[in-house]
Every structure is written in structure tokens, then in C-alpha cells.
XYZ file of C-alpha atoms in Angstrom:
145
model
C 113.362 35.387 207.051
C 110.642 32.719 206.978
C 107.748 35.010 208.147
C 105.461 34.038 205.332
C 105.766 30.248 205.801
C 102.665 28.987 207.495
C 101.900 25.827 209.484
C 100.626 23.949 206.524
C 103.882 24.473 204.572
C 105.952 23.301 207.467
C 103.779 20.156 207.920
C 104.132 19.467 204.114
C 107.809 19.766 204.299
C 108.079 17.397 207.418
C 105.942 14.701 205.574
C 107.977 15.024 202.440
C 111.205 14.755 204.443
C 109.948 11.518 206.182
C 108.864 10.081 202.750
C 112.117 10.919 201.007
C 114.717 10.134 203.773
C 112.615 7.583 205.751
C 112.076 7.654 209.546
C 115.421 5.748 210.230
C 117.789 8.292 208.369
C 115.905 11.511 209.266
C 117.279 11.872 212.862
C 120.831 11.459 211.603
C 120.218 13.966 208.816
C 118.824 16.527 211.284
C 121.871 16.013 213.572
C 124.284 16.525 210.671
C 122.352 19.693 209.566
C 122.371 21.213 213.027
C 126.089 20.468 213.399
C 126.761 22.231 210.048
C 124.772 25.299 211.126
C 126.704 25.422 214.461
C 130.016 25.281 212.627
C 128.961 28.057 210.204
C 127.777 30.389 213.060
C 130.998 29.811 215.004
C 132.998 30.563 211.901
C 131.014 33.710 211.299
C 131.421 34.746 214.976
C 135.243 34.101 214.904
C 135.518 36.105 211.651
C 133.729 39.088 213.298
C 135.898 38.907 216.383
C 139.074 38.841 214.193
C 137.909 41.874 212.200
C 137.021 43.777 215.348
C 140.565 42.926 216.841
C 142.327 43.958 213.716
C 140.436 47.225 213.471
C 141.832 48.257 216.852
C 140.345 49.769 220.073
C 138.527 52.629 218.430
C 136.210 50.189 216.666
C 135.387 48.182 219.708
C 131.706 49.227 219.527
C 131.483 48.445 215.705
C 128.459 46.487 214.711
C 128.129 44.710 211.391
C 124.535 45.589 211.280
C 125.567 49.292 210.884
C 126.892 48.488 207.333
C 123.218 48.206 206.283
C 122.717 51.420 204.346
C 119.343 52.148 205.974
C 120.836 51.677 209.472
C 123.982 53.661 208.611
C 122.003 56.760 207.249
C 119.734 56.653 210.172
C 122.536 56.559 212.683
C 124.521 59.236 210.926
C 121.611 61.613 210.483
C 119.853 61.110 213.753
C 122.659 59.867 216.038
C 121.896 58.072 219.178
C 119.075 60.313 220.143
C 115.537 59.716 219.138
C 114.962 62.933 217.174
C 117.705 65.482 217.435
C 116.714 67.370 214.207
C 113.221 68.010 215.057
C 111.769 65.785 212.213
C 108.934 64.577 214.199
C 107.740 68.160 215.040
C 108.028 69.031 211.375
C 106.020 65.977 210.333
C 103.388 66.730 212.839
C 103.082 70.382 211.703
C 102.518 69.312 208.081
C 99.654 66.927 209.078
C 97.193 66.914 206.144
C 94.322 65.543 208.388
C 94.096 68.937 210.072
C 93.275 70.531 206.548
C 90.799 67.863 205.638
C 89.037 68.019 209.051
C 88.810 71.843 208.599
C 90.788 72.354 211.794
C 93.482 74.965 211.838
C 96.896 73.649 211.328
C 99.803 74.003 213.651
C 101.849 77.162 212.818
C 104.990 76.438 210.800
C 107.864 78.962 211.319
C 105.461 81.237 213.092
C 102.828 81.393 210.182
C 99.317 80.270 210.280
C 98.972 76.983 208.297
C 95.460 77.720 206.967
C 94.711 76.754 203.358
C 92.273 78.582 201.208
C 90.440 76.754 198.354
C 88.812 79.907 196.930
C 88.845 80.552 193.263
C 92.081 82.438 192.323
C 91.971 85.821 190.389
C 92.282 85.635 186.702
C 95.831 85.659 185.379
C 97.310 88.740 184.157
C 98.882 89.309 180.793
C 102.636 90.157 181.326
C 102.969 92.703 178.436
C 99.723 94.733 178.949
C 98.863 94.217 182.546
C 95.278 93.413 181.593
C 93.549 90.287 182.769
C 93.190 87.464 180.188
C 89.747 86.868 178.641
C 88.188 83.440 179.053
C 89.649 80.985 176.473
C 92.626 83.501 175.618
C 96.013 81.849 175.819
C 98.697 83.544 177.779
C 101.631 85.063 176.000
C 104.487 82.746 175.075
C 108.053 83.575 176.303
C 110.675 81.435 174.521
C 113.326 82.473 176.910
C 111.452 81.241 179.879
C 111.023 77.609 178.659
């Protein structure tokens, strides 16, 4: 939560607290704050336990962290296993680095994953079957758009 707060910021806050509240009131303020945090934590823990007991025995393993959409989707799609759908294998087979390094890619579905960057043949006109001349526009089909 406070991962971006550095040592200098904490030191500044401590000096400001001493200046604002004074050294004689600061220990009492810290004790009161810690007591309040303990009460809030115990209240939250009791509420979680009450909800678990009301849901019944089939929800004994229920965790509130599972309500986070990211965690929920990951758990529902992947389950408890690490990679039951083979997503890691698919990701590794589509590795772009193998193409850029001119290495043959891993076969995907039994096919070779090589990529050709050769110039493609000239497009063919649909009505006549003849190749288009350089600068000639392809025929327009209003039904296709």
C-alpha cells in the first residue's frame, strides 16, 4: 500500500508529528491510534467469521480475496493447478523472438511455424482474373463493404 513512500518522507512525517503534537502528547496519540487499528481489525475478523458461519459448511474454504475479479477469473479458468489449459505451451510456441532471431519456431498444431517475408504476388482482379497493373485500383464491391 505504501510501497512508494521512501525514508525521507517517513522522516518528514515523524518530524512534523513531533512539531504539531509535541513530544509529550505523541506517545499517547500513537497508543490511541494503535488501539483503534486493533479494534478495526478485530471487528473485520469477527465479521468475516460471522459471514463464513452463516454461509454454512460448504463455504468453509471461502476466502474474501477470491472476490477480487482478477483472482476469481484466474481461479475459475485455471483451477488449483498451475496450467491445466496448456496456456504456457501456447505462449511459448508463439514466441516472436524465434522469428526475429531467424530460428525456426516451434510447431503449432503440427505445422511448421516459419514466416516468409518475400514479396507477395500481384493481386488478381476478381472479374477478369488478370493481375492488376501498378497504380491500378482494385474493383469496388459495394456488397462486400
